[in-house]
CSV table of C-alpha atoms and ligand atoms in Angstrom, one decimal:
chain,number,residue,atom,x,y,z
A,1,UNK,CA,41.7,70.0,107.3
A,2,UNK,CA,41.1,69.8,111.0
A,3,UNK,CA,43.9,68.0,111.8
A,4,UNK,CA,42.0,64.1,113.6
A,5,UNK,CA,43.1,62.3,117.2
A,6,UNK,CA,44.5,58.4,117.1
A,7,UNK,CA,44.1,57.8,120.0
A,8,UNK,CA,40.9,58.1,122.0
A,9,UNK,CA,41.4,56.6,124.5
A,10,UNK,CA,43.8,58.1,126.8
A,11,UNK,CA,44.3,61.0,126.0
A,12,UNK,CA,48.3,62.4,125.0
A,13,UNK,CA,51.5,60.4,125.7
A,14,UNK,CA,53.8,62.5,123.6
A,15,UNK,CA,53.3,66.0,126.0
A,16,UNK,CA,56.3,67.9,128.3
A,17,UNK,CA,55.3,65.0,131.3
A,18,UNK,CA,58.9,63.1,130.0
A,19,UNK,CA,56.4,60.0,128.1
A,20,UNK,CA,56.3,59.2,124.5
A,21,UNK,CA,58.6,57.9,121.2
A,22,UNK,CA,59.6,60.8,118.9
A,23,UNK,CA,61.1,59.3,116.0
A,24,UNK,CA,63.3,62.3,114.7
A,25,UNK,CA,64.6,62.5,111.0
A,26,UNK,CA,67.2,64.0,109.7
A,27,UNK,CA,68.0,63.6,114.1
A,28,UNK,CA,72.0,65.4,112.9
A,29,UNK,CA,70.9,68.2,111.0
A,30,UNK,CA,71.3,71.9,112.0
A,31,UNK,CA,67.6,71.9,114.0
A,32,UNK,CA,67.2,68.6,114.4
A,33,UNK,CA,70.2,67.9,116.6
A,34,UNK,CA,68.9,70.2,118.8
A,35,UNK,CA,65.5,69.1,118.8
A,36,UNK,CA,66.8,65.7,119.2
A,37,UNK,CA,68.6,67.2,122.6
A,38,UNK,CA,65.2,68.6,123.4
A,39,UNK,CA,63.2,65.4,123.3
A,40,UNK,CA,66.2,63.6,125.3
A,41,UNK,CA,66.2,66.3,128.2
A,42,UNK,CA,62.4,67.0,128.2
A,43,UNK,CA,62.8,62.5,129.1
A,44,UNK,CA,61.7,61.5,126.3
A,45,UNK,CA,62.2,58.2,124.8
A,46,UNK,CA,63.8,59.0,121.3
A,47,UNK,CA,64.4,57.0,118.1
A,48,UNK,CA,67.5,58.9,116.2
A,49,UNK,CA,67.1,58.1,111.8
A,50,UNK,CA,70.3,59.3,110.5
A,51,UNK,CA,72.0,58.3,107.2
A,52,UNK,CA,75.5,57.7,108.4
A,53,UNK,CA,77.2,56.6,110.8
A,54,UNK,CA,79.0,59.1,110.1
A,55,UNK,CA,76.4,61.0,111.2
A,56,UNK,CA,75.2,59.2,114.1
A,57,UNK,CA,78.8,58.9,115.5
A,58,UNK,CA,78.3,62.9,115.9
A,59,UNK,CA,75.4,63.6,116.7
A,60,UNK,CA,76.3,61.1,119.4
A,61,UNK,CA,79.4,63.1,119.8
A,62,UNK,CA,77.1,66.7,119.8
A,63,UNK,CA,74.2,64.8,122.6
A,64,UNK,CA,76.6,63.6,125.2
A,65,UNK,CA,75.5,61.1,128.0
A,66,UNK,CA,71.7,62.0,126.6
A,67,UNK,CA,72.9,60.1,123.8
A,68,UNK,CA,73.1,56.9,126.0
A,69,UNK,CA,69.7,57.3,126.1
A,70,UNK,CA,68.2,57.4,121.9
A,71,UNK,CA,68.4,55.3,119.4
A,72,UNK,CA,69.1,55.5,116.0
A,73,UNK,CA,67.9,53.8,112.9
A,74,UNK,CA,70.1,54.1,109.0
A,75,UNK,CA,67.4,56.3,107.4
A,76,UNK,CA,68.3,57.7,103.6
A,77,UNK,CA,65.5,58.8,102.2
A,78,UNK,CA,66.8,57.7,98.8
A,79,UNK,CA,66.1,54.6,98.7
A,80,UNK,CA,62.8,52.6,98.1
A,81,UNK,CA,61.9,51.4,101.6
A,82,UNK,CA,64.1,53.8,103.6
A,83,UNK,CA,62.5,53.0,107.0
A,84,UNK,CA,62.4,49.3,106.6
A,85,UNK,CA,65.2,49.3,109.4
A,86,UNK,CA,62.3,50.8,112.0
A,87,UNK,CA,60.8,47.2,112.9
A,88,UNK,CA,56.9,46.7,113.7
A,89,UNK,CA,57.7,46.2,117.3
A,90,UNK,CA,58.9,50.0,117.6
A,91,UNK,CA,56.1,51.1,115.5
A,92,UNK,CA,53.6,49.7,117.7
A,93,UNK,CA,55.6,52.0,119.9
A,94,UNK,CA,56.6,55.4,118.4
A,95,UNK,CA,53.5,58.1,119.2
A,96,UNK,CA,54.9,60.9,117.5
A,97,UNK,CA,57.0,61.5,114.2
A,98,UNK,CA,59.1,64.5,113.6
A,99,UNK,CA,59.8,64.8,109.4
A,100,UNK,CA,62.7,67.0,109.5
A,101,UNK,CA,65.1,65.7,106.9
A,102,UNK,CA,65.2,67.3,103.7
A,103,UNK,CA,67.7,69.3,100.7
A,104,UNK,CA,68.6,72.3,102.2
A,105,UNK,CA,70.3,74.2,99.6
A,106,UNK,CA,68.4,76.8,97.7
A,107,UNK,CA,70.2,75.2,94.5
A,108,UNK,CA,69.0,71.3,94.8
A,109,UNK,CA,68.0,70.3,91.1
A,110,UNK,CA,64.6,69.1,91.1
A,111,UNK,CA,65.1,65.5,91.0
A,112,UNK,CA,67.1,65.4,94.0
A,113,UNK,CA,64.7,67.7,95.5
A,114,UNK,CA,61.4,65.0,94.2
A,115,UNK,CA,63.5,62.6,95.3
A,116,UNK,CA,64.0,63.1,98.7
A,117,UNK,CA,62.2,66.4,100.2
A,118,UNK,CA,58.8,65.1,98.3
A,119,UNK,CA,59.1,61.2,98.0
A,120,UNK,CA,60.8,61.7,101.5
A,121,UNK,CA,57.8,63.0,102.9
A,122,UNK,CA,55.4,60.4,101.1
A,123,UNK,CA,57.8,58.0,102.7
A,124,UNK,CA,58.0,60.0,106.1
A,125,UNK,CA,53.8,59.8,105.5
A,126,UNK,CA,53.3,55.5,105.3
A,127,UNK,CA,55.7,54.8,108.4
A,128,UNK,CA,53.8,57.4,110.3
A,129,UNK,CA,50.2,55.0,108.9
A,130,UNK,CA,52.2,52.5,110.3
A,131,UNK,CA,52.5,53.1,113.9
A,132,UNK,CA,48.5,52.1,115.8
A,133,UNK,CA,49.8,54.6,118.6
A,134,UNK,CA,50.8,57.9,116.5
A,135,UNK,CA,49.2,61.6,118.4
A,136,UNK,CA,51.6,63.4,116.0
A,137,UNK,CA,53.4,63.6,112.7
A,138,UNK,CA,54.9,66.7,112.1
A,139,UNK,CA,56.4,68.0,108.9
A,140,UNK,CA,59.3,70.7,109.7
A,141,UNK,CA,58.9,73.2,106.9
A,142,UNK,CA,59.7,76.0,105.7
A,143,UNK,CA,57.2,79.8,105.5
A,144,UNK,CA,59.2,79.7,101.1
A,145,UNK,CA,56.4,77.1,100.6
A,146,UNK,CA,54.7,79.7,99.6
A,147,UNK,CA,57.1,80.2,97.2
A,148,UNK,CA,56.4,83.4,94.6
A,149,UNK,CA,53.7,85.2,96.6
A,150,UNK,CA,53.4,88.0,97.4
A,151,UNK,CA,50.6,90.4,100.8
A,152,UNK,CA,49.3,88.0,103.6
A,153,UNK,CA,51.1,84.8,104.1
A,154,UNK,CA,48.6,82.8,106.1
A,155,UNK,CA,48.9,79.6,108.8
A,156,UNK,CA,46.6,78.1,105.4
A,157,UNK,CA,47.5,76.0,102.3
A,158,UNK,CA,48.3,77.7,100.2
A,159,UNK,CA,48.2,77.4,96.3
A,160,UNK,CA,51.2,77.2,93.6
A,161,UNK,CA,50.1,79.8,91.4
A,162,UNK,CA,52.7,82.3,92.1
A,163,UNK,CA,55.8,80.2,91.2
A,164,UNK,CA,58.9,79.6,93.1
A,165,UNK,CA,62.3,80.6,93.5
A,166,UNK,CA,63.8,77.4,93.0
A,167,UNK,CA,63.4,73.7,93.7
A,168,UNK,CA,64.3,73.6,97.4
A,169,UNK,CA,60.7,75.8,97.4
A,170,UNK,CA,58.5,73.7,95.5
A,171,UNK,CA,59.6,70.6,96.6
A,172,UNK,CA,58.6,71.5,99.9
A,173,UNK,CA,55.4,72.9,99.2
A,174,UNK,CA,54.3,69.6,97.4
A,175,UNK,CA,55.7,68.3,101.0
A,176,UNK,CA,52.8,69.9,102.2
A,177,UNK,CA,50.3,69.6,99.5
A,178,UNK,CA,51.3,65.4,100.6
A,179,UNK,CA,50.4,65.8,104.2
A,180,UNK,CA,47.5,68.0,103.4
A,181,UNK,CA,46.4,65.1,101.5
A,182,UNK,CA,46.1,62.8,104.2
A,183,UNK,CA,44.9,65.5,106.3
A,184,UNK,CA,42.0,63.0,107.6
A,185,UNK,CA,44.3,60.2,108.4
A,186,UNK,CA,46.8,61.7,110.3
A,187,UNK,CA,47.0,63.7,113.6
A,188,UNK,CA,49.0,66.6,111.4
A,189,UNK,CA,51.2,70.0,111.8
A,190,UNK,CA,53.0,71.3,108.7
A,191,UNK,CA,55.6,74.2,111.4
A,192,UNK,CA,56.5,76.3,108.8
A,193,UNK,CA,60.2,78.1,110.2
A,194,UNK,CA,61.8,80.8,108.8
A,195,UNK,CA,64.9,81.7,108.4
A,196,UNK,CA,67.3,80.7,111.3
A,197,UNK,CA,69.7,83.7,111.6
A,198,UNK,CA,72.0,82.8,114.7
A,199,UNK,CA,71.9,79.7,117.3
A,200,UNK,CA,70.6,82.1,119.7
A,201,UNK,CA,70.0,85.6,121.2
A,202,UNK,CA,73.5,86.6,121.5
A,203,UNK,CA,73.7,86.3,118.1
A,204,UNK,CA,76.2,83.3,117.9
A,205,UNK,CA,76.5,80.9,114.1
A,206,UNK,CA,77.6,77.2,113.6
A,207,UNK,CA,75.6,76.3,110.5
A,208,UNK,CA,76.0,79.1,107.4
A,209,UNK,CA,72.2,79.5,105.0
A,210,UNK,CA,72.2,81.7,102.2
A,211,UNK,CA,72.2,84.8,104.4
A,212,UNK,CA,75.7,83.9,106.2
A,213,UNK,CA,77.6,83.2,102.8
A,214,UNK,CA,75.7,86.6,101.2
A,215,UNK,CA,77.2,89.0,104.1
A,216,UNK,CA,79.9,86.5,103.7
A,217,UNK,CA,80.5,87.7,100.3
A,218,UNK,CA,79.3,91.6,101.4
A,219,UNK,CA,81.9,91.2,103.8
A,220,UNK,CA,84.9,90.3,100.8
A,221,UNK,CA,83.3,92.8,98.2
A,222,UNK,CA,82.5,90.5,96.1
A,223,UNK,CA,79.5,91.6,95.6
A,224,UNK,CA,79.2,95.0,93.9
A,225,UNK,CA,75.0,94.3,92.8
A,226,UNK,CA,72.3,92.2,94.9
A,227,UNK,CA,69.1,91.4,94.1
A,228,UNK,CA,66.0,92.7,96.0
A,229,UNK,CA,64.6,95.7,97.0
A,230,UNK,CA,65.7,98.3,99.6
A,231,UNK,CA,61.6,97.6,101.3
A,232,UNK,CA,61.4,94.2,101.5
A,233,UNK,CA,60.7,92.6,104.9
A,234,UNK,CA,62.4,89.9,105.4
A,235,UNK,CA,61.5,86.9,108.3
A,236,UNK,CA,64.4,86.5,111.0
A,237,UNK,CA,64.1,83.7,114.4
A,238,UNK,CA,66.9,82.2,115.8
A,239,UNK,CA,67.6,78.2,116.7
A,240,UNK,CA,66.4,79.0,120.1
A,241,UNK,CA,62.8,80.0,119.3
A,242,UNK,CA,62.2,77.3,116.3
A,243,UNK,CA,63.4,74.3,118.5
A,244,UNK,CA,60.5,75.9,121.3
A,245,UNK,CA,57.6,76.5,118.8
A,246,UNK,CA,58.9,73.2,117.2
A,247,UNK,CA,58.5,71.5,120.0
A,248,UNK,CA,55.4,72.6,121.9
A,249,UNK,CA,53.7,72.4,118.8
A,250,UNK,CA,53.9,69.0,118.8
A,251,UNK,CA,53.3,67.4,121.7
A,252,UNK,CA,49.7,66.3,120.8
A,253,UNK,CA,47.7,68.3,123.6
A,254,UNK,CA,48.3,71.0,120.8
A,255,UNK,CA,46.1,71.4,118.4
A,256,UNK,CA,47.5,70.2,115.2
A,257,UNK,CA,47.3,72.5,111.4
A,258,UNK,CA,49.9,74.9,110.6
A,259,UNK,CA,51.6,77.1,112.3
A,260,UNK,CA,54.6,79.4,111.1
A,261,UNK,CA,57.6,79.3,113.5
A,262,UNK,CA,58.3,83.0,112.8
A,263,UNK,CA,57.6,86.3,113.8
A,264,UNK,CA,55.0,88.9,112.0
A,265,UNK,CA,55.8,91.7,109.3
A,266,UNK,CA,55.6,94.3,112.6
A,267,UNK,CA,59.4,91.9,114.0
A,268,UNK,CA,60.8,91.8,110.6
A,269,UNK,CA,64.0,93.8,109.2
A,270,UNK,CA,64.1,95.5,105.6
A,271,UNK,CA,66.6,94.6,103.4
A,272,UNK,CA,67.7,97.5,103.4
A,273,UNK,CA,68.1,97.9,107.4
A,274,UNK,CA,70.1,94.5,107.4
A,275,UNK,CA,72.4,95.7,104.9
A,276,UNK,CA,72.4,99.4,107.1
A,277,UNK,CA,73.5,97.2,109.8
A,278,UNK,CA,76.3,94.7,108.5
A,279,UNK,CA,78.1,97.2,107.1
A,280,UNK,CA,77.8,99.5,110.6
A,281,UNK,CA,79.2,96.1,112.1
A,282,UNK,CA,82.2,95.7,109.1
A,283,UNK,CA,83.2,99.3,108.9
A,284,UNK,CA,84.4,98.9,112.8
A,285,UNK,CA,87.2,96.2,111.7
A,286,UNK,CA,90.8,98.6,110.2
A,287,UNK,CA,90.5,96.2,107.4
A,288,UNK,CA,87.4,96.5,105.9
A,289,UNK,CA,87.8,99.5,106.5
A,290,UNK,CA,91.3,99.9,104.2
A,291,UNK,CA,89.8,97.4,101.4
A,292,UNK,CA,87.4,100.3,101.0
A,293,UNK,CA,84.3,98.0,100.2
A,294,UNK,CA,81.4,99.5,99.5
A,295,UNK,CA,78.2,98.6,100.3
A,296,UNK,CA,76.9,96.5,97.3
A,297,UNK,CA,73.4,98.4,95.2
A,298,UNK,CA,70.6,96.7,94.7
A,299,UNK,CA,69.7,95.8,91.7
A,300,UNK,CA,66.7,95.7,90.3
A,301,UNK,CA,65.0,91.6,88.5
A,302,UNK,CA,66.3,92.1,84.9
A,303,UNK,CA,69.4,93.8,85.9
A,304,UNK,CA,70.3,91.0,87.6
A,305,UNK,CA,69.3,88.3,85.6
A,306,UNK,CA,71.0,90.4,82.8
A,307,UNK,CA,74.1,90.1,84.8
A,308,UNK,CA,73.7,86.4,86.4
A,309,UNK,CA,73.9,85.3,82.2
A,310,UNK,CA,76.5,88.0,81.3
A,311,UNK,CA,79.0,86.2,83.4
A,312,UNK,CA,78.2,82.5,83.2
A,313,UNK,CA,81.3,83.0,80.7
A,314,UNK,CA,83.3,83.0,83.1
A,315,UNK,CA,82.9,80.2,84.7
A,316,UNK,CA,85.1,79.1,88.2
A,317,UNK,CA,85.4,83.0,88.5
A,318,UNK,CA,85.0,84.9,91.6
A,319,UNK,CA,82.2,86.7,90.9
A,320,UNK,CA,80.4,84.2,89.2
A,321,UNK,CA,80.5,81.7,91.9
A,322,UNK,CA,79.5,84.3,94.2
A,323,UNK,CA,76.2,85.7,92.2
A,324,UNK,CA,75.4,81.9,92.4
A,325,UNK,CA,75.6,81.8,95.7
A,326,UNK,CA,73.3,84.3,95.5
A,327,UNK,CA,71.0,83.5,92.6
A,328,UNK,CA,69.3,81.0,93.9
A,329,UNK,CA,67.5,82.7,96.4
A,330,UNK,CA,67.3,86.5,94.2
A,331,UNK,CA,64.1,86.9,93.4
A,332,UNK,CA,63.0,86.0,96.9
A,333,UNK,CA,64.3,89.2,98.4
A,334,UNK,CA,62.0,91.3,95.5
A,335,UNK,CA,58.9,89.7,97.2
A,336,UNK,CA,57.3,91.7,99.8
A,337,UNK,CA,55.2,88.8,102.3
A,338,UNK,CA,53.9,90.0,105.3
A,339,UNK,CA,54.0,86.9,107.4
A,340,UNK,CA,50.5,86.3,109.2
A,341,UNK,CA,51.8,83.7,113.0
A,342,UNK,CA,48.6,84.5,114.7
A,343,UNK,CA,48.4,79.9,115.3
A,344,UNK,CA,51.5,80.7,116.7
A,345,UNK,CA,50.7,83.3,119.0
A,346,UNK,CA,47.6,81.3,120.6
A,347,UNK,CA,49.6,78.0,120.9
A,348,UNK,CA,52.5,79.6,122.5
A,349,UNK,CA,51.1,81.8,125.5
A,350,UNK,CA,54.0,83.1,126.3
A,351,UNK,CA,55.2,84.0,122.6
A,352,UNK,CA,57.3,87.6,122.6
A,353,UNK,CA,58.5,89.3,119.6
A,354,UNK,CA,62.1,89.9,119.3
A,355,UNK,CA,63.3,92.8,118.5
A,356,UNK,CA,64.9,91.9,114.6
A,357,UNK,CA,67.6,94.7,114.3
A,358,UNK,CA,69.0,93.4,117.8
A,359,UNK,CA,69.1,89.6,116.1
A,360,UNK,CA,71.2,91.0,113.4
A,361,UNK,CA,73.5,93.4,114.7
A,362,UNK,CA,74.5,89.8,117.2
A,363,UNK,CA,75.1,87.5,114.4
A,364,UNK,CA,76.6,90.8,111.3
A,365,UNK,CA,78.8,91.5,115.0
A,366,UNK,CA,79.6,86.9,115.5
A,367,UNK,CA,80.5,86.2,112.0
A,368,UNK,CA,82.8,88.9,111.3
A,369,UNK,CA,84.5,88.4,115.2
A,370,UNK,CA,84.9,84.9,113.9
A,371,UNK,CA,85.7,85.5,110.4
A,372,UNK,CA,82.9,83.5,109.5
A,373,UNK,CA,84.0,80.8,111.8
A,374,UNK,CA,87.8,80.7,110.9
A,375,UNK,CA,88.7,82.6,114.5
A,376,UNK,CA,87.4,83.2,117.9
A,377,UNK,CA,84.9,84.3,118.5
A,378,UNK,CA,87.0,86.7,120.5
A,379,UNK,CA,88.8,87.7,117.7
B,401,LIG,N1,67.9,76.0,109.0
B,401,LIG,C1,66.4,76.7,108.5
B,401,LIG,O1,67.1,78.4,108.2
B,401,LIG,C2,65.1,76.4,108.3
B,401,LIG,C3,64.8,77.1,107.5
B,401,LIG,C4,63.5,77.0,107.6
B,401,LIG,C5,63.0,75.6,107.3
B,401,LIG,N2,64.3,74.9,107.7
B,401,LIG,C6,63.8,73.5,107.9
B,401,LIG,O2,64.4,72.4,109.1
B,401,LIG,C7,64.6,71.0,108.1
B,401,LIG,C8,65.6,70.8,109.0
B,401,LIG,O3,66.8,71.9,108.1
B,401,LIG,P1,68.0,71.8,109.0
B,401,LIG,O4,68.5,73.2,109.0
B,401,LIG,O5,68.4,72.0,110.1
B,401,LIG,O6,69.0,71.6,108.1
B,401,LIG,P2,70.2,71.0,107.8
B,401,LIG,O7,71.4,71.1,108.5
B,401,LIG,O8,70.6,70.7,105.8
B,401,LIG,O9,70.1,69.7,108.3
B,401,LIG,C9,69.1,68.1,106.9
B,401,LIG,C10,69.2,67.0,107.3
B,401,LIG,O10,68.3,66.0,106.4
B,401,LIG,C11,68.7,65.0,106.6
B,401,LIG,N3,68.6,64.5,104.7
B,401,LIG,C12,69.3,64.7,104.2
B,401,LIG,N4,69.2,64.3,102.7
B,401,LIG,C13,68.9,63.4,103.2
B,401,LIG,C14,69.1,62.0,102.7
B,401,LIG,N5,68.6,61.4,101.7
B,401,LIG,N6,68.4,60.4,104.0
B,401,LIG,C15,67.5,61.0,105.1
B,401,LIG,N7,68.8,62.3,105.9
B,401,LIG,C16,68.6,63.0,104.9
B,401,LIG,C17,70.6,65.1,106.5
B,401,LIG,O11,71.5,63.9,107.1
B,401,LIG,P3,73.2,64.4,106.4
B,401,LIG,O12,73.6,65.3,107.2
B,401,LIG,O13,73.2,62.8,106.3
B,401,LIG,O14,73.1,65.1,104.9
B,401,LIG,C18,70.2,66.1,108.1
B,401,LIG,O15,70.1,65.6,108.8
B,401,LIG,C19,64.7,70.6,107.0
B,401,LIG,O16,63.3,70.3,106.4
B,401,LIG,C20,64.7,72.4,106.1
B,401,LIG,O17,63.3,72.5,105.5
B,401,LIG,C21,65.0,75.3,107.6
C-alpha cells in the first residue's frame, strides 16, 4: 500500500518552488477555487477542469489576474470520456492531479453518487496513469468515508462493515477503494477533510453546507427536535486550513498515503457545546429573543426516525422540508468518532490545533449577523 514515487531521475518538481503542472478537478468548487488560487500563487502551472462555461467564467472572475496564467479544460464526469479534452501533449507535462470534483450533497442518490463520485474517480485515476511525469495523484476525500464506524478512526483504509449514513459517504469510501487498488501503480494520496465550518478563523461563511443550513433551521424555529447525542464529537476545520494542508500534502516531497485534514478529538466540540454556543449567539438578536424560540430537544435515533416517517405525508410543509435537510446525516450525530491525525501532524511541522469553540462562536456570529448571507455583516 505504500505510495510509489514515479520519477526516479531528478527528484520532485511540484513543490513550493513553483515548478510542475497540476490539474485540479472541481476547480470552481468551494475548496477547488481556493486551492487553484494557491497553486497559481505558488507559481505553478495550473490546468483547471470545470464542466461548464459558466463555471469557467465564475472561477476566472474569482481568481482575477491569476486566472490569466491558468489553462481551462472542459470536464464533465458524467460523460463516457470526461478527460478527452486533456490532450496527449498536455498529459506529458502534468506532474500532479488533484481530484476534488464530486457531488457533495448528503441527499445525493446512489446512481448519481456512483456515476460522479465513484466512476469519476476511476476516470481521474486513468488520466493520472496516462501522465508519464506524474508525481502525485490526490483524492480529496472526507473523514466520513469512515461511515458509521465508531471509536478510533485511523489514517488507514477503512472497511465498509459499519455502513454509511448516506450515499455521499458510501461513494467517497468507494472512491478511496479505487485509489487504494492502484496503490502500487501511482504516487497517491487520500486527503480526508473534516466538515468545513467557515472560510477562515474570522468565521466568515461564503458557502453553506448541511451544518450551516441546520443552524439556520434552528434560528428560524423550524426544528423542535434534532437528531443526535449531546456528547457526540463534531470535527470542524476552516477552508484556509484545509487548502493549506491539501496544498502541502500534494507536494511530491511529502510522503504519500492517507491523511486526515482534520483536528483530533481534543480539538473537537460536542453537539451539546455547539448548541450552547449557537443559542448564546442567537439570543443576542432581539427578533430571536422576542419569538421565544426554544433550543431543539435531542431525539434518540428511534424517535427521530419515527418523526421523519410521520411527517412524510405532509409533503411540502416547512417542517417536512426542514427534516429532509437534516435526515441524510442524522445517523452520524449518534456516532462517536475519535479521529487520529498523527500523520498530518508529522507532515505539517508547524501544525497547531485550534480552539473549536472559538471557531464555532465566530461562525455562528457571522451567520447571524449576515442572516445566512442575506445581509451585510455589520448589521
Ligand atoms: N466542504 C466540505 O466541508 C468538505 C468536507 C470534506 C470533504 N470535502 C470534499 O472536498 C471536495 C470539494 O468539496 P467542496 O466543498 O469544494 O464542494 P463543491 O463546492 O460542491 O464543489 C464540487 C465541485 O465538483 C464539481 N462537480 C460536480 N459534479 C461534476 C461533474 N459531473 N463533472 C465535473 N465536475 C463536477 C462541481 O462543479 P459544478 O459547479 O459544475 O457542479 C464543483 O466544482 C469534494 O470531493 C468533497 O467531497 C469537502
